[in-house]
Amino acid sequence: MEGVNVSTHPEIPGEPTQTSTALLEKATAAIQGFGPVNKIHQHLCAFHFYGHDMTRQVEAHHFCGHQNEEFRQCLIYDRPDDDGRLIGLEYLVSEELFLTLPDEEKRFWHSHEFEVKSGVLFMPGVPGPIQRQDLEKVAKTYGKVFHFWQVDRGDTLPLGIPQVMMALTREGQLYQNLARDVERRYNVSFEKESENRAYMTGPAHGIHPMANGGGRGLQTVLREVECKPVGVDHSAARVFV
């Protein structure tokens, strides 16, 4: 797919971090523990598109940690340096766990087989033979992603409600200039890596038909409904779902 490079890095409004704030951060960092963050063990680079609009594609840097052999969780940034914006979260589960989900829930999860075998999902800076040991497992998993910050449209702050995202599932979906830009910056070749991963396989039962949106677009929306809270008899309350 041809198109513009929609991955942007808008400047965040606000005053620069003061020296006093930086010193305070150093002090608290020396005292406190950061267990959940310290479990992060790998950096994956891939691409996401909005569940309702494949033309909006975003470079996504995942910083992931295992909870166990069948479940890992990732913080997603728009870039991997100190200036990266936290734009989303992704959960990865094994095929076995995915199959336990209700069918309606399965629609929110995407497969990873094509991402991995095409070479577009990779570990920056890690030698191919080493990263392929783990990516063999990733190819069999499913992921659920929400982005909170729509940096692709230039938002300088995280606006609106979280949006469900999807991943590439076949050739021709990814903007070629976006792909070339990432290949250039990280000195990788998706085509060459795809050849090296040809032996890999996806889920044992094949990609589930309800995954990847069940073949339809998905969008999270906010709507207002009337309901009566428990224990309140005299009036209805408005809530958002």
PDB file of C-alpha atoms in Angstrom:
ATOM      1  CA  MET A   1       0.000   0.000   0.000  1.00  0.00           C
ATOM      2  CA  GLU A   2       1.338   3.422  -0.952  1.00  0.00           C
ATOM      3  CA  GLY A   3       0.691   6.459   1.203  1.00  0.00           C
ATOM      4  CA  VAL A   4       2.126   9.169   3.385  1.00  0.00           C
ATOM      5  CA  ASN A   5       4.166   8.489   6.500  1.00  0.00           C
ATOM      6  CA  VAL A   6       1.489   8.957   9.135  1.00  0.00           C
ATOM      7  CA  SER A   7       3.770   8.310  12.095  1.00  0.00           C
ATOM      8  CA  THR A   8       4.375  11.674  13.797  1.00  0.00           C
ATOM      9  CA  HIS A   9       5.866  12.899  17.059  1.00  0.00           C
ATOM     10  CA  PRO A  10       3.997  16.027  18.197  1.00  0.00           C
ATOM     11  CA  GLU A  11       5.570  18.291  20.783  1.00  0.00           C
ATOM     12  CA  ILE A  12       3.940  18.117  24.219  1.00  0.00           C
ATOM     13  CA  PRO A  13       2.856  21.543  25.532  1.00  0.00           C
ATOM     14  CA  GLY A  14       4.195  22.696  28.890  1.00  0.00           C
ATOM     15  CA  GLU A  15       7.244  24.076  30.635  1.00  0.00           C
ATOM     16  CA  PRO A  16      10.538  22.147  30.453  1.00  0.00           C
ATOM     17  CA  THR A  17      11.292  19.854  33.381  1.00  0.00           C
ATOM     18  CA  GLN A  18      12.904  21.872  36.154  1.00  0.00           C
ATOM     19  CA  THR A  19      16.174  20.896  37.820  1.00  0.00           C
ATOM     20  CA  SER A  20      14.389  20.530  41.167  1.00  0.00           C
ATOM     21  CA  THR A  21      11.959  18.034  39.621  1.00  0.00           C
ATOM     22  CA  ALA A  22      14.813  16.024  38.068  1.00  0.00           C
ATOM     23  CA  LEU A  23      16.623  15.887  41.416  1.00  0.00           C
ATOM     24  CA  LEU A  24      13.460  14.736  43.172  1.00  0.00           C
ATOM     25  CA  GLU A  25      13.029  11.987  40.571  1.00  0.00           C
ATOM     26  CA  LYS A  26      16.582  10.777  41.180  1.00  0.00           C
ATOM     27  CA  ALA A  27      15.936  10.645  44.925  1.00  0.00           C
ATOM     28  CA  THR A  28      12.671   8.694  44.648  1.00  0.00           C
ATOM     29  CA  ALA A  29      14.211   6.346  42.058  1.00  0.00           C
ATOM     30  CA  ALA A  30      16.958   5.480  44.524  1.00  0.00           C
ATOM     31  CA  ILE A  31      14.449   4.671  47.275  1.00  0.00           C
ATOM     32  CA  GLN A  32      11.456   3.070  45.570  1.00  0.00           C
ATOM     33  CA  GLY A  33      11.091  -0.193  43.692  1.00  0.00           C
ATOM     34  CA  PHE A  34       9.584  -0.520  40.224  1.00  0.00           C
ATOM     35  CA  GLY A  35       8.723  -4.208  40.098  1.00  0.00           C
ATOM     36  CA  PRO A  36       6.249  -4.247  37.194  1.00  0.00           C
ATOM     37  CA  VAL A  37       8.452  -2.068  34.985  1.00  0.00           C
ATOM     38  CA  ASN A  38      11.588  -4.008  35.912  1.00  0.00           C
ATOM     39  CA  LYS A  39       9.977  -7.140  34.426  1.00  0.00           C
ATOM     40  CA  ILE A  40      10.216  -5.618  30.952  1.00  0.00           C
ATOM     41  CA  HIS A  41      12.742  -7.736  29.069  1.00  0.00           C
ATOM     42  CA  GLN A  42      12.344  -6.995  25.366  1.00  0.00           C
ATOM     43  CA  HIS A  43      11.651  -4.276  22.810  1.00  0.00           C
ATOM     44  CA  LEU A  44       9.515  -5.147  19.790  1.00  0.00           C
ATOM     45  CA  CYS A  45       8.879  -2.792  16.886  1.00  0.00           C
ATOM     46  CA  ALA A  46       5.753  -3.289  14.767  1.00  0.00           C
ATOM     47  CA  PHE A  47       2.873  -1.386  13.170  1.00  0.00           C
ATOM     48  CA  HIS A  48      -0.729  -0.928  14.264  1.00  0.00           C
ATOM     49  CA  PHE A  49      -3.727   0.471  12.440  1.00  0.00           C
ATOM     50  CA  TYR A  50      -7.022   1.689  13.855  1.00  0.00           C
ATOM     51  CA  GLY A  51      -9.655  -1.029  14.017  1.00  0.00           C
ATOM     52  CA  HIS A  52     -12.071   1.100  11.974  1.00  0.00           C
ATOM     53  CA  ASP A  53      -9.581   2.728   9.587  1.00  0.00           C
ATOM     54  CA  MET A  54      -6.658   0.801   8.069  1.00  0.00           C
ATOM     55  CA  THR A  55      -5.367   3.976   6.398  1.00  0.00           C
ATOM     56  CA  ARG A  56      -4.264   5.285   9.807  1.00  0.00           C
ATOM     57  CA  GLN A  57      -1.072   3.340  10.495  1.00  0.00           C
ATOM     58  CA  VAL A  58       1.230   3.876  13.466  1.00  0.00           C
ATOM     59  CA  GLU A  59       4.763   2.755  14.264  1.00  0.00           C
ATOM     60  CA  ALA A  60       4.528   1.074  17.666  1.00  0.00           C
ATOM     61  CA  HIS A  61       7.389   0.261  20.020  1.00  0.00           C
ATOM     62  CA  HIS A  62       6.452  -2.447  22.520  1.00  0.00           C
ATOM     63  CA  PHE A  63       8.313  -2.877  25.794  1.00  0.00           C
ATOM     64  CA  CYS A  64       7.177  -6.253  27.091  1.00  0.00           C
ATOM     65  CA  GLY A  65       7.394  -8.541  30.082  1.00  0.00           C
ATOM     66  CA  HIS A  66       6.133 -12.072  30.711  1.00  0.00           C
ATOM     67  CA  GLN A  67       3.611 -12.747  33.473  1.00  0.00           C
ATOM     68  CA  ASN A  68       3.972 -16.441  32.653  1.00  0.00           C
ATOM     69  CA  GLU A  69       4.727 -18.560  29.605  1.00  0.00           C
ATOM     70  CA  GLU A  70       1.299 -17.903  28.072  1.00  0.00           C
ATOM     71  CA  PHE A  71       0.723 -14.241  28.903  1.00  0.00           C
ATOM     72  CA  ARG A  72       2.833 -11.146  28.395  1.00  0.00           C
ATOM     73  CA  GLN A  73       2.005  -7.447  28.624  1.00  0.00           C
ATOM     74  CA  CYS A  74       3.537  -4.500  26.794  1.00  0.00           C
ATOM     75  CA  LEU A  75       3.772  -0.751  27.178  1.00  0.00           C
ATOM     76  CA  ILE A  76       3.600   0.890  23.749  1.00  0.00           C
ATOM     77  CA  TYR A  77       5.488   4.056  22.836  1.00  0.00           C
ATOM     78  CA  ASP A  78       5.624   6.036  19.606  1.00  0.00           C
ATOM     79  CA  ARG A  79       9.446   5.947  19.672  1.00  0.00           C
ATOM     80  CA  PRO A  80      12.035   4.067  21.738  1.00  0.00           C
ATOM     81  CA  ASP A  81      14.105   6.923  23.168  1.00  0.00           C
ATOM     82  CA  ASP A  82      13.724   8.964  26.365  1.00  0.00           C
ATOM     83  CA  ASP A  83      11.290  11.298  24.598  1.00  0.00           C
ATOM     84  CA  GLY A  84       8.851   8.511  23.673  1.00  0.00           C
ATOM     85  CA  ARG A  85       5.142   9.001  24.368  1.00  0.00           C
ATOM     86  CA  LEU A  86       3.236   6.220  26.109  1.00  0.00           C
ATOM     87  CA  ILE A  87       0.473   5.751  23.542  1.00  0.00           C
ATOM     88  CA  GLY A  88      -1.022   2.356  24.372  1.00  0.00           C
ATOM     89  CA  LEU A  89      -0.985  -1.134  25.852  1.00  0.00           C
ATOM     90  CA  GLU A  90      -0.982  -4.616  24.396  1.00  0.00           C
ATOM     91  CA  TYR A  91      -1.681  -8.005  25.960  1.00  0.00           C
ATOM     92  CA  LEU A  92      -0.395 -11.156  24.284  1.00  0.00           C
ATOM     93  CA  VAL A  93      -1.848 -14.580  25.017  1.00  0.00           C
ATOM     94  CA  SER A  94      -1.175 -18.100  23.822  1.00  0.00           C
ATOM     95  CA  GLU A  95      -3.548 -19.812  21.424  1.00  0.00           C
ATOM     96  CA  GLU A  96      -4.747 -21.971  24.291  1.00  0.00           C
ATOM     97  CA  LEU A  97      -5.812 -18.963  26.370  1.00  0.00           C
ATOM     98  CA  PHE A  98      -7.317 -17.225  23.353  1.00  0.00           C
ATOM     99  CA  LEU A  99      -9.572 -20.204  22.646  1.00  0.00           C
ATOM    100  CA  THR A 100     -11.074 -19.911  26.140  1.00  0.00           C
ATOM    101  CA  LEU A 101     -12.425 -16.420  25.358  1.00  0.00           C
ATOM    102  CA  PRO A 102     -16.087 -15.822  24.406  1.00  0.00           C
ATOM    103  CA  ASP A 103     -16.521 -15.420  20.651  1.00  0.00           C
ATOM    104  CA  GLU A 104     -17.566 -11.770  20.962  1.00  0.00           C
ATOM    105  CA  GLU A 105     -14.385 -11.063  22.913  1.00  0.00           C
ATOM    106  CA  LYS A 106     -12.221 -12.800  20.299  1.00  0.00           C
ATOM    107  CA  ARG A 107     -13.024 -10.006  17.819  1.00  0.00           C
ATOM    108  CA  PHE A 108     -10.858  -7.577  19.805  1.00  0.00           C
ATOM    109  CA  TRP A 109      -7.769  -9.759  19.428  1.00  0.00           C
ATOM    110  CA  HIS A 110      -5.479  -9.924  16.411  1.00  0.00           C
ATOM    111  CA  SER A 111      -3.212 -12.679  15.170  1.00  0.00           C
ATOM    112  CA  HIS A 112       0.571 -12.286  14.951  1.00  0.00           C
ATOM    113  CA  GLU A 113       1.456 -14.910  12.361  1.00  0.00           C
ATOM    114  CA  PHE A 114       1.713 -12.561   9.379  1.00  0.00           C
ATOM    115  CA  GLU A 115       3.470  -9.819  11.353  1.00  0.00           C
ATOM    116  CA  VAL A 116       6.172 -12.221  12.411  1.00  0.00           C
ATOM    117  CA  LYS A 117       6.593 -14.222   9.193  1.00  0.00           C
ATOM    118  CA  SER A 118       6.649 -11.080   7.026  1.00  0.00           C
ATOM    119  CA  GLY A 119       9.517  -9.662   9.078  1.00  0.00           C
ATOM    120  CA  VAL A 120       7.747  -6.406   9.988  1.00  0.00           C
ATOM    121  CA  LEU A 121       7.688  -7.337  13.689  1.00  0.00           C
ATOM    122  CA  PHE A 122      11.248  -7.340  14.957  1.00  0.00           C
ATOM    123  CA  MET A 123      13.528  -6.648  17.926  1.00  0.00           C
ATOM    124  CA  PRO A 124      15.710  -3.624  17.155  1.00  0.00           C
ATOM    125  CA  GLY A 125      19.404  -4.320  17.631  1.00  0.00           C
ATOM    126  CA  VAL A 126      19.005  -8.019  18.409  1.00  0.00           C
ATOM    127  CA  PRO A 127      20.755 -10.496  16.046  1.00  0.00           C
ATOM    128  CA  GLY A 128      18.322 -12.424  13.881  1.00  0.00           C
ATOM    129  CA  PRO A 129      19.080 -15.918  15.199  1.00  0.00           C
ATOM    130  CA  ILE A 130      18.460 -14.748  18.771  1.00  0.00           C
ATOM    131  CA  GLN A 131      15.214 -12.875  18.188  1.00  0.00           C
ATOM    132  CA  ARG A 132      13.814 -15.671  16.047  1.00  0.00           C
ATOM    133  CA  GLN A 133      13.925 -17.998  19.051  1.00  0.00           C
ATOM    134  CA  ASP A 134      11.222 -15.934  20.739  1.00  0.00           C
ATOM    135  CA  LEU A 135       9.377 -14.790  17.623  1.00  0.00           C
ATOM    136  CA  GLU A 136       8.639 -18.451  16.831  1.00  0.00           C
ATOM    137  CA  LYS A 137       6.418 -18.333  19.931  1.00  0.00           C
ATOM    138  CA  VAL A 138       4.975 -14.877  19.175  1.00  0.00           C
ATOM    139  CA  ALA A 139       3.804 -16.112  15.745  1.00  0.00           C
ATOM    140  CA  LYS A 140       1.390 -18.458  17.505  1.00  0.00           C
ATOM    141  CA  THR A 141      -0.087 -15.818  19.852  1.00  0.00           C
ATOM    142  CA  TYR A 142      -2.930 -13.307  19.756  1.00  0.00           C
ATOM    143  CA  GLY A 143      -2.790  -9.694  20.928  1.00  0.00           C
ATOM    144  CA  LYS A 144      -5.265  -7.110  22.202  1.00  0.00           C
ATOM    145  CA  VAL A 145      -4.263  -3.462  21.781  1.00  0.00           C
ATOM    146  CA  PHE A 146      -5.689  -0.125  22.803  1.00  0.00           C
ATOM    147  CA  HIS A 147      -4.093   3.205  21.930  1.00  0.00           C
ATOM    148  CA  PHE A 148      -4.840   6.185  24.157  1.00  0.00           C
ATOM    149  CA  TRP A 149      -2.936   8.862  22.234  1.00  0.00           C
ATOM    150  CA  GLN A 150      -3.641   9.513  18.548  1.00  0.00           C
ATOM    151  CA  VAL A 151      -0.206  10.849  17.646  1.00  0.00           C
ATOM    152  CA  ASP A 152      -0.773  10.044  13.982  1.00  0.00           C
ATOM    153  CA  ARG A 153      -3.209  12.959  13.684  1.00  0.00           C
ATOM    154  CA  GLY A 154      -0.850  15.299  15.543  1.00  0.00           C
ATOM    155  CA  ASP A 155      -2.541  15.337  18.961  1.00  0.00           C
ATOM    156  CA  THR A 156      -0.198  17.035  21.447  1.00  0.00           C
ATOM    157  CA  LEU A 157      -2.041  15.418  24.384  1.00  0.00           C
ATOM    158  CA  PRO A 158      -3.958  12.111  24.736  1.00  0.00           C
ATOM    159  CA  LEU A 159      -7.482  13.115  23.653  1.00  0.00           C
ATOM    160  CA  GLY A 160     -10.732  11.181  23.486  1.00  0.00           C
ATOM    161  CA  ILE A 161     -11.359   7.584  24.430  1.00  0.00           C
ATOM    162  CA  PRO A 162      -9.017   4.616  23.885  1.00  0.00           C
ATOM    163  CA  GLN A 163      -9.199   3.098  20.421  1.00  0.00           C
ATOM    164  CA  VAL A 164      -8.952  -0.597  19.626  1.00  0.00           C
ATOM    165  CA  MET A 165      -6.121  -1.296  17.196  1.00  0.00           C
ATOM    166  CA  MET A 166      -5.383  -4.124  14.801  1.00  0.00           C
ATOM    167  CA  ALA A 167      -2.276  -5.564  13.147  1.00  0.00           C
ATOM    168  CA  LEU A 168      -1.237  -6.506   9.626  1.00  0.00           C
ATOM    169  CA  THR A 169      -2.605  -9.789   8.329  1.00  0.00           C
ATOM    170  CA  ARG A 170      -1.561  -9.893   4.662  1.00  0.00           C
ATOM    171  CA  GLU A 171       0.690  -8.376   2.018  1.00  0.00           C
ATOM    172  CA  GLY A 172      -0.186  -4.969   0.603  1.00  0.00           C
ATOM    173  CA  GLN A 173      -1.616  -3.468   3.798  1.00  0.00           C
ATOM    174  CA  LEU A 174       1.410  -1.578   5.113  1.00  0.00           C
ATOM    175  CA  TYR A 175       2.353   1.776   3.605  1.00  0.00           C
ATOM    176  CA  GLN A 176       5.575   1.136   1.719  1.00  0.00           C
ATOM    177  CA  ASN A 177       7.153   4.472   2.595  1.00  0.00           C
ATOM    178  CA  LEU A 178       6.445   3.805   6.290  1.00  0.00           C
ATOM    179  CA  ALA A 179       8.066   0.384   5.960  1.00  0.00           C
ATOM    180  CA  ARG A 180      11.100   1.774   4.121  1.00  0.00           C
ATOM    181  CA  ASP A 181      11.572   4.494   6.735  1.00  0.00           C
ATOM    182  CA  VAL A 182      11.708   1.944   9.560  1.00  0.00           C
ATOM    183  CA  GLU A 183      14.011  -0.358   7.580  1.00  0.00           C
ATOM    184  CA  ARG A 184      16.386   2.545   6.980  1.00  0.00           C
ATOM    185  CA  ARG A 185      16.437   3.767  10.584  1.00  0.00           C
ATOM    186  CA  TYR A 186      17.004   0.313  12.084  1.00  0.00           C
ATOM    187  CA  ASN A 187      19.126  -1.134   9.267  1.00  0.00           C
ATOM    188  CA  VAL A 188      16.839  -4.108   8.702  1.00  0.00           C
ATOM    189  CA  SER A 189      15.323  -5.784   5.657  1.00  0.00           C
ATOM    190  CA  PHE A 190      11.784  -7.074   6.086  1.00  0.00           C
ATOM    191  CA  GLU A 191      12.094  -9.126   2.900  1.00  0.00           C
ATOM    192  CA  LYS A 192      15.316 -10.803   3.985  1.00  0.00           C
ATOM    193  CA  GLU A 193      14.019 -11.477   7.482  1.00  0.00           C
ATOM    194  CA  SER A 194      10.822 -12.921   6.014  1.00  0.00           C
ATOM    195  CA  GLU A 195      12.933 -15.437   4.111  1.00  0.00           C
ATOM    196  CA  ASN A 196      14.731 -16.375   7.324  1.00  0.00           C
ATOM    197  CA  ARG A 197      11.400 -16.955   9.073  1.00  0.00           C
ATOM    198  CA  ALA A 198       9.733 -19.031   6.365  1.00  0.00           C
ATOM    199  CA  TYR A 199       9.944 -22.133   8.558  1.00  0.00           C
ATOM    200  CA  MET A 200       7.784 -20.609  11.305  1.00  0.00           C
ATOM    201  CA  THR A 201       4.160 -21.558  11.823  1.00  0.00           C
ATOM    202  CA  GLY A 202       1.153 -19.812  13.301  1.00  0.00           C
ATOM    203  CA  PRO A 203      -1.532 -21.080  15.681  1.00  0.00           C
ATOM    204  CA  ALA A 204      -1.892 -24.871  15.668  1.00  0.00           C
ATOM    205  CA  HIS A 205      -5.609 -24.615  14.849  1.00  0.00           C
ATOM    206  CA  GLY A 206      -5.130 -21.895  12.249  1.00  0.00           C
ATOM    207  CA  ILE A 207      -6.114 -18.264  12.695  1.00  0.00           C
ATOM    208  CA  HIS A 208      -9.513 -18.180  14.355  1.00  0.00           C
ATOM    209  CA  PRO A 209     -12.251 -16.652  12.132  1.00  0.00           C
ATOM    210  CA  MET A 210     -13.445 -14.419  14.971  1.00  0.00           C
ATOM    211  CA  ALA A 211      -9.987 -12.868  15.463  1.00  0.00           C
ATOM    212  CA  ASN A 212      -8.882  -9.696  13.664  1.00  0.00           C
ATOM    213  CA  GLY A 213     -12.274  -8.087  14.130  1.00  0.00           C
ATOM    214  CA  GLY A 214     -14.037 -11.121  12.755  1.00  0.00           C
ATOM    215  CA  GLY A 215     -13.463  -9.696   9.295  1.00  0.00           C
ATOM    216  CA  ARG A 216     -15.173  -6.397  10.145  1.00  0.00           C
ATOM    217  CA  GLY A 217     -13.980  -3.020  11.382  1.00  0.00           C
ATOM    218  CA  LEU A 218     -14.093  -2.194  15.092  1.00  0.00           C
ATOM    219  CA  GLN A 219     -14.252   1.191  16.779  1.00  0.00           C
ATOM    220  CA  THR A 220     -14.640   2.117  20.434  1.00  0.00           C
ATOM    221  CA  VAL A 221     -17.294   4.803  20.902  1.00  0.00           C
ATOM    222  CA  LEU A 222     -18.787   6.726  23.809  1.00  0.00           C
ATOM    223  CA  ARG A 223     -22.539   6.836  24.256  1.00  0.00           C
ATOM    224  CA  GLU A 224     -24.834   8.185  26.942  1.00  0.00           C
ATOM    225  CA  VAL A 225     -27.538   6.000  28.510  1.00  0.00           C
ATOM    226  CA  GLU A 226     -30.076   6.425  31.277  1.00  0.00           C
ATOM    227  CA  CYS A 227     -29.945   4.105  34.240  1.00  0.00           C
ATOM    228  CA  LYS A 228     -30.953   3.996  37.904  1.00  0.00           C
ATOM    229  CA  PRO A 229     -28.026   3.374  40.259  1.00  0.00           C
ATOM    230  CA  VAL A 230     -28.499   0.706  42.904  1.00  0.00           C
ATOM    231  CA  GLY A 231     -30.022   2.196  46.068  1.00  0.00           C
ATOM    232  CA  VAL A 232     -31.254   5.375  44.359  1.00  0.00           C
ATOM    233  CA  ASP A 233     -35.002   5.490  43.774  1.00  0.00           C
ATOM    234  CA  HIS A 234     -35.778   9.128  43.180  1.00  0.00           C
ATOM    235  CA  SER A 235     -33.980   9.874  39.932  1.00  0.00           C
ATOM    236  CA  ALA A 236     -32.221   8.395  36.965  1.00  0.00           C
ATOM    237  CA  ALA A 237     -28.544   8.951  36.445  1.00  0.00           C
ATOM    238  CA  ARG A 238     -26.643   9.422  33.252  1.00  0.00           C
ATOM    239  CA  VAL A 239     -23.605   7.227  32.686  1.00  0.00           C
ATOM    240  CA  PHE A 240     -21.239   6.723  29.805  1.00  0.00           C
ATOM    241  CA  VAL A 241     -20.379   3.286  28.430  1.00  0.00           C
TER     242      VAL A 241
END
